[in-house]
Amino acid sequence: MVLLKVTCIIRIFLLLAFTSLTLSATASSSTIVCTIKPACLLVNAIVGKQMKTTQLLPDNIDLHHYSFRPSDLRKLSQTAIVVYVSPTLEQFITPLLNPNTQTIITLADSPTLTFLPMPKKHQHSHHERHERHEKHMEHVKHKRGHNITTSQDPHFWLNPNNAIKIAQYLTVELIKIDPTHAPFYQKNSQKLIEDIKKTDQNIRQLLRNDQHEPYLMFHVSFQYFAKHYGLETPEIINLYEDLPLGIKSMHHLRQLIKTTEIRCLVSQPTASEALTKVLTEGTSINITLLDPVGSTLPVTHNHYTDLLYNIAHRLHDCLTTYKQISQ
């Protein structure tokens, strides 16, 4: 009997604690939780110091295999405003969102975005994973009207034109939440859009002679960037823990590196260093590390454009540098 009473008391305490968090989330409209860095960069450029932005997920994680920590859940439950990229990228977050108590802004809902299809090899490799989410995604799509599908690449923020449309959409949504500061948000949004356009022009000039250079990439993340600037479509290497690169594929890639004019291998923070070494040992290929989410960038007003600049300069150096084969 005593144990039963204690159990009931604990349950009541937990329920009250959860209710308290929910109520505080409703009241706490001055903090925006963004799932990943690119969302934070764009949001922060518009809200400035009027609202606090907090990044939910750590940098350099594999979103395909991420499991929420208690601290993530606590942070998510304590905010009234959540900004995330797409239900096809952060698949694990959609069941945790509550549209009745939270304002949910999905970047993929920005009007007239350009979406690219996943490369066929990537689609085939991840058919099972996408199939598991398909039924849930259809429900979410009908419920919230999302534009993107599981067959489309969710890394759309790396197209500057998409980023401009996202900035415009965010501004409209943020003004709905906080109409008092509408002129401030509109001014910041216009400044962000002007910076993106200027950066876009500079990058186009930088990469103007690199458009026909072949290269390899570990992931599909950069196809929006590559296509926007007219670069060659890269050979994609799929590297996921549940889909290891086979011996035949490894041999094919090594032969490709040795027998063609491929000068650059684009890696990223989540790629295997050991596999990179096996693929490139004894070759003259350059290796560059590109980060699609800007993990090392602080969340300040101008760092979305820094994300684009970093990718452009590193890729340009990788495509244009000649390296002797080490003996």
mmCIF file of C-alpha atoms in Angstrom:
data_model
loop_
_atom_site.group_PDB
_atom_site.id
_atom_site.type_symbol
_atom_site.label_atom_id
_atom_site.label_comp_id
_atom_site.label_asym_id
_atom_site.label_seq_id
_atom_site.Cartn_x
_atom_site.Cartn_y
_atom_site.Cartn_z
ATOM 1 C CA MET A 1 0.000 0.000 0.000
ATOM 2 C CA VAL A 2 2.822 2.397 0.919
ATOM 3 C CA LEU A 3 4.606 1.543 -2.335
ATOM 4 C CA LEU A 4 1.418 2.228 -4.285
ATOM 5 C CA LYS A 5 1.012 5.645 -2.635
ATOM 6 C CA VAL A 6 4.647 6.544 -3.346
ATOM 7 C CA THR A 7 4.210 5.487 -6.973
ATOM 8 C CA CYS A 8 1.089 7.642 -7.297
ATOM 9 C CA ILE A 9 2.857 10.630 -5.752
ATOM 10 C CA ILE A 10 5.774 10.241 -8.191
ATOM 11 C CA ARG A 11 3.402 10.038 -11.153
ATOM 12 C CA ILE A 12 1.520 13.149 -10.009
ATOM 13 C CA PHE A 13 4.820 14.999 -9.543
ATOM 14 C CA LEU A 14 5.992 14.071 -13.048
ATOM 15 C CA LEU A 15 2.660 15.101 -14.535
ATOM 16 C CA LEU A 16 2.768 18.460 -12.766
ATOM 17 C CA ALA A 17 6.375 18.981 -13.855
ATOM 18 C CA PHE A 18 5.492 18.241 -17.480
ATOM 19 C CA THR A 19 2.458 20.543 -17.296
ATOM 20 C CA SER A 20 4.644 23.273 -15.863
ATOM 21 C CA LEU A 21 7.087 22.878 -18.735
ATOM 22 C CA THR A 22 4.270 23.040 -21.258
ATOM 23 C CA LEU A 23 2.881 26.196 -19.691
ATOM 24 C CA SER A 24 6.311 27.795 -19.596
ATOM 25 C CA ALA A 25 6.753 26.858 -23.256
ATOM 26 C CA THR A 26 3.558 28.693 -24.106
ATOM 27 C CA ALA A 27 4.761 31.758 -22.237
ATOM 28 C CA SER A 28 8.388 31.619 -23.399
ATOM 29 C CA SER A 29 8.002 33.194 -26.823
ATOM 30 C CA SER A 30 11.266 35.172 -26.709
ATOM 31 C CA THR A 31 13.416 32.075 -27.326
ATOM 32 C CA ILE A 32 13.608 30.260 -30.645
ATOM 33 C CA VAL A 33 14.947 26.722 -30.766
ATOM 34 C CA CYS A 34 16.500 25.846 -34.136
ATOM 35 C CA THR A 35 17.374 22.234 -34.814
ATOM 36 C CA ILE A 36 20.664 22.704 -36.701
ATOM 37 C CA LYS A 37 23.204 25.463 -37.398
ATOM 38 C CA PRO A 38 22.002 26.591 -40.875
ATOM 39 C CA ALA A 39 18.520 27.287 -39.484
ATOM 40 C CA CYS A 40 20.047 29.219 -36.572
ATOM 41 C CA LEU A 41 22.271 31.268 -38.889
ATOM 42 C CA LEU A 42 19.341 32.446 -40.999
ATOM 43 C CA VAL A 43 16.978 33.030 -38.062
ATOM 44 C CA ASN A 44 19.545 34.926 -36.025
ATOM 45 C CA ALA A 45 20.377 37.211 -38.949
ATOM 46 C CA ILE A 46 16.747 38.386 -38.883
ATOM 47 C CA VAL A 47 15.856 38.473 -35.175
ATOM 48 C CA GLY A 48 19.153 39.942 -33.976
ATOM 49 C CA LYS A 49 18.908 40.628 -30.240
ATOM 50 C CA GLN A 50 15.112 40.843 -30.159
ATOM 51 C CA MET A 51 14.879 37.090 -29.584
ATOM 52 C CA LYS A 52 17.312 34.496 -28.323
ATOM 53 C CA THR A 53 18.174 31.623 -30.680
ATOM 54 C CA THR A 54 19.288 28.268 -29.319
ATOM 55 C CA GLN A 55 20.649 25.381 -31.374
ATOM 56 C CA LEU A 56 19.021 22.094 -30.399
ATOM 57 C CA LEU A 57 21.334 19.493 -31.952
ATOM 58 C CA PRO A 58 25.121 19.286 -31.646
ATOM 59 C CA ASP A 59 27.295 20.012 -34.668
ATOM 60 C CA ASN A 60 28.826 17.196 -36.720
ATOM 61 C CA ILE A 61 26.218 14.570 -35.919
ATOM 62 C CA ASP A 62 24.753 12.015 -38.297
ATOM 63 C CA LEU A 63 21.107 13.033 -38.528
ATOM 64 C CA HIS A 64 20.250 9.600 -39.931
ATOM 65 C CA HIS A 65 21.153 7.927 -36.635
ATOM 66 C CA TYR A 66 20.724 10.597 -33.980
ATOM 67 C CA SER A 67 18.908 9.744 -30.751
ATOM 68 C CA PHE A 68 17.513 12.506 -28.567
ATOM 69 C CA ARG A 69 19.143 13.088 -25.191
ATOM 70 C CA PRO A 70 17.075 14.125 -22.150
ATOM 71 C CA SER A 71 18.608 17.615 -22.392
ATOM 72 C CA ASP A 72 17.389 17.895 -26.006
ATOM 73 C CA LEU A 73 13.860 16.942 -24.991
ATOM 74 C CA ARG A 74 13.936 19.400 -22.102
ATOM 75 C CA LYS A 75 15.138 22.225 -24.342
ATOM 76 C CA LEU A 76 12.470 21.403 -26.921
ATOM 77 C CA SER A 77 9.667 21.268 -24.347
ATOM 78 C CA GLN A 78 10.606 24.650 -22.881
ATOM 79 C CA THR A 79 10.189 26.689 -26.057
ATOM 80 C CA ALA A 80 7.132 28.055 -27.821
ATOM 81 C CA ILE A 81 8.915 28.565 -31.167
ATOM 82 C CA VAL A 82 10.688 25.791 -33.067
ATOM 83 C CA VAL A 83 12.445 26.209 -36.412
ATOM 84 C CA TYR A 84 13.587 23.138 -38.292
ATOM 85 C CA VAL A 85 14.664 22.379 -41.845
ATOM 86 C CA SER A 86 12.473 19.571 -43.086
ATOM 87 C CA PRO A 87 10.614 16.513 -41.807
ATOM 88 C CA THR A 88 12.697 14.482 -44.271
ATOM 89 C CA LEU A 89 15.980 15.658 -42.692
ATOM 90 C CA GLU A 90 15.116 15.750 -38.974
ATOM 91 C CA GLN A 91 12.800 12.746 -39.189
ATOM 92 C CA PHE A 92 13.007 12.112 -35.460
ATOM 93 C CA ILE A 93 11.663 15.511 -34.419
ATOM 94 C CA THR A 94 8.202 15.593 -36.022
ATOM 95 C CA PRO A 95 6.533 13.275 -33.464
ATOM 96 C CA LEU A 96 7.860 15.486 -30.638
ATOM 97 C CA LEU A 97 6.379 18.749 -31.891
ATOM 98 C CA ASN A 98 3.042 20.035 -30.641
ATOM 99 C CA PRO A 99 1.325 22.502 -33.004
ATOM 100 C CA ASN A 100 -1.267 23.215 -30.297
ATOM 101 C CA THR A 101 1.276 24.703 -27.885
ATOM 102 C CA GLN A 102 4.188 25.605 -30.173
ATOM 103 C CA THR A 103 4.705 27.774 -33.231
ATOM 104 C CA ILE A 104 6.500 25.497 -35.690
ATOM 105 C CA ILE A 105 8.354 27.009 -38.643
ATOM 106 C CA THR A 106 9.592 24.574 -41.288
ATOM 107 C CA LEU A 107 12.134 26.004 -43.726
ATOM 108 C CA ALA A 108 11.015 23.549 -46.411
ATOM 109 C CA ASP A 109 7.638 25.319 -46.410
ATOM 110 C CA SER A 110 9.179 28.490 -47.853
ATOM 111 C CA PRO A 111 7.298 29.256 -51.091
ATOM 112 C CA THR A 112 8.850 28.437 -54.497
ATOM 113 C CA LEU A 113 11.980 26.711 -53.216
ATOM 114 C CA THR A 114 14.020 24.740 -55.738
ATOM 115 C CA PHE A 115 14.288 21.086 -54.685
ATOM 116 C CA LEU A 116 16.673 18.594 -56.283
ATOM 117 C CA PRO A 117 16.067 14.839 -56.404
ATOM 118 C CA MET A 118 18.299 12.506 -54.447
ATOM 119 C CA PRO A 119 20.841 10.802 -56.742
ATOM 120 C CA LYS A 120 19.473 7.408 -57.783
ATOM 121 C CA LYS A 121 22.244 5.476 -56.061
ATOM 122 C CA HIS A 122 21.451 7.265 -52.799
ATOM 123 C CA GLN A 123 17.727 6.683 -53.242
ATOM 124 C CA HIS A 124 18.291 2.976 -53.774
ATOM 125 C CA SER A 125 20.671 2.665 -50.831
ATOM 126 C CA HIS A 126 18.209 4.301 -48.474
ATOM 127 C CA HIS A 127 15.009 2.846 -49.868
ATOM 128 C CA GLU A 128 14.313 0.855 -46.705
ATOM 129 C CA ARG A 129 14.913 3.795 -44.388
ATOM 130 C CA HIS A 130 12.666 6.100 -46.410
ATOM 131 C CA GLU A 131 10.034 3.390 -46.722
ATOM 132 C CA ARG A 132 9.836 3.159 -42.933
ATOM 133 C CA HIS A 133 9.090 6.882 -42.757
ATOM 134 C CA GLU A 134 6.882 7.141 -45.837
ATOM 135 C CA LYS A 135 3.577 6.488 -44.074
ATOM 136 C CA HIS A 136 4.429 8.906 -41.269
ATOM 137 C CA MET A 137 5.665 11.528 -43.748
ATOM 138 C CA GLU A 138 2.464 11.342 -45.790
ATOM 139 C CA HIS A 139 0.505 11.980 -42.581
ATOM 140 C CA VAL A 140 2.734 14.932 -41.693
ATOM 141 C CA LYS A 141 2.544 16.324 -45.222
ATOM 142 C CA HIS A 142 -1.251 16.274 -45.288
ATOM 143 C CA LYS A 143 -1.455 17.665 -41.773
ATOM 144 C CA ARG A 144 0.988 20.554 -42.200
ATOM 145 C CA GLY A 145 1.238 20.940 -45.976
ATOM 146 C CA HIS A 146 4.999 20.439 -46.385
ATOM 147 C CA ASN A 147 6.388 20.876 -49.893
ATOM 148 C CA ILE A 148 9.337 18.471 -49.780
ATOM 149 C CA THR A 149 9.165 14.695 -50.305
ATOM 150 C CA THR A 150 11.447 11.842 -49.250
ATOM 151 C CA SER A 151 12.796 11.535 -52.810
ATOM 152 C CA GLN A 152 14.180 15.091 -52.669
ATOM 153 C CA ASP A 153 17.454 16.270 -51.184
ATOM 154 C CA PRO A 154 16.810 18.230 -47.937
ATOM 155 C CA HIS A 155 20.105 20.207 -48.002
ATOM 156 C CA PHE A 156 18.420 23.001 -49.959
ATOM 157 C CA TRP A 157 19.880 25.848 -47.859
ATOM 158 C CA LEU A 158 23.134 25.577 -49.857
ATOM 159 C CA ASN A 159 21.465 27.195 -52.868
ATOM 160 C CA PRO A 160 21.694 30.986 -52.272
ATOM 161 C CA ASN A 161 18.426 31.585 -54.138
ATOM 162 C CA ASN A 162 16.701 29.193 -51.749
ATOM 163 C CA ALA A 163 18.282 30.999 -48.793
ATOM 164 C CA ILE A 164 16.776 34.281 -49.995
ATOM 165 C CA LYS A 165 13.315 32.698 -50.197
ATOM 166 C CA ILE A 166 13.807 31.197 -46.730
ATOM 167 C CA ALA A 167 14.754 34.628 -45.355
ATOM 168 C CA GLN A 168 11.585 36.132 -46.837
ATOM 169 C CA TYR A 169 9.439 33.328 -45.415
ATOM 170 C CA LEU A 170 11.052 33.546 -41.972
ATOM 171 C CA THR A 171 10.438 37.284 -41.883
ATOM 172 C CA VAL A 172 6.724 36.841 -42.558
ATOM 173 C CA GLU A 173 6.409 34.113 -39.919
ATOM 174 C CA LEU A 174 8.410 36.007 -37.284
ATOM 175 C CA ILE A 175 6.333 39.147 -37.783
ATOM 176 C CA LYS A 176 3.206 37.075 -37.121
ATOM 177 C CA ILE A 177 4.738 36.089 -33.778
ATOM 178 C CA ASP A 178 6.105 39.522 -32.888
ATOM 179 C CA PRO A 179 4.402 42.247 -34.985
ATOM 180 C CA THR A 180 5.730 44.992 -32.697
ATOM 181 C CA HIS A 181 9.230 44.593 -34.139
ATOM 182 C CA ALA A 182 8.156 44.136 -37.769
ATOM 183 C CA PRO A 183 10.266 47.067 -39.122
ATOM 184 C CA PHE A 184 13.347 45.687 -37.338
ATOM 185 C CA TYR A 185 12.889 42.202 -38.807
ATOM 186 C CA GLN A 186 12.197 43.580 -42.289
ATOM 187 C CA LYS A 187 15.330 45.722 -42.181
ATOM 188 C CA ASN A 188 17.510 42.809 -41.047
ATOM 189 C CA SER A 189 15.965 40.509 -43.629
ATOM 190 C CA GLN A 190 16.682 42.970 -46.431
ATOM 191 C CA LYS A 191 20.297 43.304 -45.225
ATOM 192 C CA LEU A 192 20.663 39.504 -45.175
ATOM 193 C CA ILE A 193 19.244 39.185 -48.698
ATOM 194 C CA GLU A 194 21.597 41.894 -50.005
ATOM 195 C CA ASP A 195 24.568 40.126 -48.371
ATOM 196 C CA ILE A 196 23.551 36.798 -49.914
ATOM 197 C CA LYS A 197 23.248 38.355 -53.383
ATOM 198 C CA LYS A 198 26.664 40.015 -53.082
ATOM 199 C CA THR A 199 28.231 36.787 -51.816
ATOM 200 C CA ASP A 200 26.608 34.857 -54.646
ATOM 201 C CA GLN A 201 28.153 37.179 -57.240
ATOM 202 C CA ASN A 202 31.608 36.912 -55.652
ATOM 203 C CA ILE A 203 31.465 33.115 -55.501
ATOM 204 C CA ARG A 204 30.286 32.869 -59.097
ATOM 205 C CA GLN A 205 33.313 34.925 -60.110
ATOM 206 C CA LEU A 206 35.648 32.750 -58.011
ATOM 207 C CA LEU A 207 34.382 29.473 -59.497
ATOM 208 C CA ARG A 208 33.963 30.672 -63.087
ATOM 209 C CA ASN A 209 36.890 28.569 -64.388
ATOM 210 C CA ASP A 210 36.161 25.486 -62.254
ATOM 211 C CA GLN A 211 32.918 24.420 -63.899
ATOM 212 C CA HIS A 212 34.338 21.499 -65.886
ATOM 213 C CA GLU A 213 36.638 20.072 -63.206
ATOM 214 C CA PRO A 214 35.604 16.535 -62.115
ATOM 215 C CA TYR A 215 35.609 15.647 -58.417
ATOM 216 C CA LEU A 216 34.415 13.083 -55.864
ATOM 217 C CA MET A 217 32.141 13.706 -52.877
ATOM 218 C CA PHE A 218 31.387 11.578 -49.829
ATOM 219 C CA HIS A 219 27.797 12.774 -49.577
ATOM 220 C CA VAL A 220 24.970 14.349 -51.563
ATOM 221 C CA SER A 221 24.941 17.435 -49.301
ATOM 222 C CA PHE A 222 26.604 19.790 -51.771
ATOM 223 C CA GLN A 223 24.644 19.142 -54.962
ATOM 224 C CA TYR A 224 22.558 22.302 -54.457
ATOM 225 C CA PHE A 225 25.734 24.374 -54.235
ATOM 226 C CA ALA A 226 27.350 22.589 -57.188
ATOM 227 C CA LYS A 227 24.342 22.892 -59.478
ATOM 228 C CA HIS A 228 23.748 26.544 -58.619
ATOM 229 C CA TYR A 229 27.302 27.430 -59.693
ATOM 230 C CA GLY A 230 27.324 25.212 -62.768
ATOM 231 C CA LEU A 231 29.930 22.777 -61.440
ATOM 232 C CA GLU A 232 30.311 19.236 -62.712
ATOM 233 C CA THR A 233 27.997 16.648 -61.173
ATOM 234 C CA PRO A 234 30.301 14.772 -58.774
ATOM 235 C CA GLU A 235 30.717 11.051 -58.312
ATOM 236 C CA ILE A 236 28.929 10.419 -55.001
ATOM 237 C CA ILE A 237 30.383 8.034 -52.415
ATOM 238 C CA ASN A 238 27.728 6.933 -49.921
ATOM 239 C CA LEU A 239 29.253 6.574 -46.503
ATOM 240 C CA TYR A 240 26.880 5.541 -43.728
ATOM 241 C CA GLU A 241 27.548 3.213 -40.831
ATOM 242 C CA ASP A 242 24.763 0.872 -41.905
ATOM 243 C CA LEU A 243 25.905 0.936 -45.541
ATOM 244 C CA PRO A 244 29.684 0.290 -45.620
ATOM 245 C CA LEU A 245 31.553 0.760 -48.881
ATOM 246 C CA GLY A 246 32.151 -2.648 -50.490
ATOM 247 C CA ILE A 247 35.481 -3.902 -51.855
ATOM 248 C CA LYS A 248 34.219 -3.707 -55.452
ATOM 249 C CA SER A 249 33.096 -0.097 -54.988
ATOM 250 C CA MET A 250 36.376 0.816 -53.315
ATOM 251 C CA HIS A 251 38.376 -0.724 -56.172
ATOM 252 C CA HIS A 252 36.214 1.132 -58.715
ATOM 253 C CA LEU A 253 36.800 4.460 -56.963
ATOM 254 C CA ARG A 254 40.563 3.943 -56.684
ATOM 255 C CA GLN A 255 40.726 3.124 -60.392
ATOM 256 C CA LEU A 256 38.618 6.186 -61.121
ATOM 257 C CA ILE A 257 41.023 8.383 -59.171
ATOM 258 C CA LYS A 258 44.094 6.859 -60.840
ATOM 259 C CA THR A 259 42.874 6.785 -64.445
ATOM 260 C CA THR A 260 40.909 10.029 -64.774
ATOM 261 C CA GLU A 261 41.593 13.703 -64.249
ATOM 262 C CA ILE A 262 39.733 13.798 -60.933
ATOM 263 C CA ARG A 263 41.799 16.152 -58.828
ATOM 264 C CA CYS A 264 39.612 16.675 -55.767
ATOM 265 C CA LEU A 265 37.933 14.535 -53.121
ATOM 266 C CA VAL A 266 35.423 16.413 -50.973
ATOM 267 C CA SER A 267 35.148 14.984 -47.481
ATOM 268 C CA GLN A 268 33.062 16.190 -44.559
ATOM 269 C CA PRO A 269 33.270 15.991 -40.753
ATOM 270 C CA THR A 270 31.245 12.758 -40.455
ATOM 271 C CA ALA A 271 33.267 10.854 -43.092
ATOM 272 C CA SER A 272 35.696 8.082 -42.153
ATOM 273 C CA GLU A 273 39.336 9.226 -42.113
ATOM 274 C CA ALA A 274 40.542 5.633 -42.479
ATOM 275 C CA LEU A 275 38.468 5.075 -45.601
ATOM 276 C CA THR A 276 39.599 8.400 -47.031
ATOM 277 C CA LYS A 277 43.199 7.278 -46.596
ATOM 278 C CA VAL A 278 42.560 3.882 -48.235
ATOM 279 C CA LEU A 279 40.901 5.529 -51.238
ATOM 280 C CA THR A 280 43.572 8.161 -51.826
ATOM 281 C CA GLU A 281 46.860 6.568 -50.735
ATOM 282 C CA GLY A 282 49.429 6.657 -53.534
ATOM 283 C CA THR A 283 47.401 9.086 -55.654
ATOM 284 C CA SER A 284 47.779 12.783 -56.407
ATOM 285 C CA ILE A 285 44.181 13.675 -55.551
ATOM 286 C CA ASN A 286 43.579 16.643 -53.268
ATOM 287 C CA ILE A 287 41.373 16.224 -50.221
ATOM 288 C CA THR A 288 39.300 19.060 -48.826
ATOM 289 C CA LEU A 289 36.948 19.101 -45.870
ATOM 290 C CA LEU A 290 33.655 20.879 -46.530
ATOM 291 C CA ASP A 291 31.051 21.370 -43.848
ATOM 292 C CA PRO A 292 27.457 21.739 -45.113
ATOM 293 C CA VAL A 293 26.170 23.034 -41.764
ATOM 294 C CA GLY A 294 28.985 25.412 -40.760
ATOM 295 C CA SER A 295 29.815 23.602 -37.536
ATOM 296 C CA THR A 296 32.694 25.903 -36.590
ATOM 297 C CA LEU A 297 30.822 29.137 -37.252
ATOM 298 C CA PRO A 298 29.380 31.164 -34.378
ATOM 299 C CA VAL A 299 25.705 32.057 -34.718
ATOM 300 C CA THR A 300 25.938 35.741 -35.592
ATOM 301 C CA HIS A 301 24.301 37.999 -38.149
ATOM 302 C CA ASN A 302 26.603 37.422 -41.135
ATOM 303 C CA HIS A 303 27.707 33.823 -40.854
ATOM 304 C CA TYR A 304 25.346 32.251 -43.376
ATOM 305 C CA THR A 305 27.353 34.023 -46.072
ATOM 306 C CA ASP A 306 30.559 32.854 -44.354
ATOM 307 C CA LEU A 307 29.261 29.295 -44.710
ATOM 308 C CA LEU A 308 28.949 29.800 -48.490
ATOM 309 C CA TYR A 309 32.350 31.520 -48.739
ATOM 310 C CA ASN A 310 34.104 28.734 -46.827
ATOM 311 C CA ILE A 311 32.667 26.066 -49.122
ATOM 312 C CA ALA A 312 33.524 28.053 -52.261
ATOM 313 C CA HIS A 313 37.134 28.835 -51.338
ATOM 314 C CA ARG A 314 37.951 25.337 -50.113
ATOM 315 C CA LEU A 315 36.410 23.740 -53.189
ATOM 316 C CA HIS A 316 38.180 26.169 -55.532
ATOM 317 C CA ASP A 317 41.566 25.436 -53.928
ATOM 318 C CA CYS A 318 40.938 21.697 -54.129
ATOM 319 C CA LEU A 319 39.964 21.828 -57.820
ATOM 320 C CA THR A 320 42.831 24.055 -58.927
ATOM 321 C CA THR A 321 45.813 22.787 -56.913
ATOM 322 C CA TYR A 322 48.213 20.332 -58.545
ATOM 323 C CA LYS A 323 49.885 17.867 -56.206
ATOM 324 C CA GLN A 324 52.765 15.483 -56.861
ATOM 325 C CA ILE A 325 52.232 11.797 -56.041
ATOM 326 C CA SER A 326 54.020 10.996 -52.779
ATOM 327 C CA GLN A 327 56.345 8.010 -53.081
#
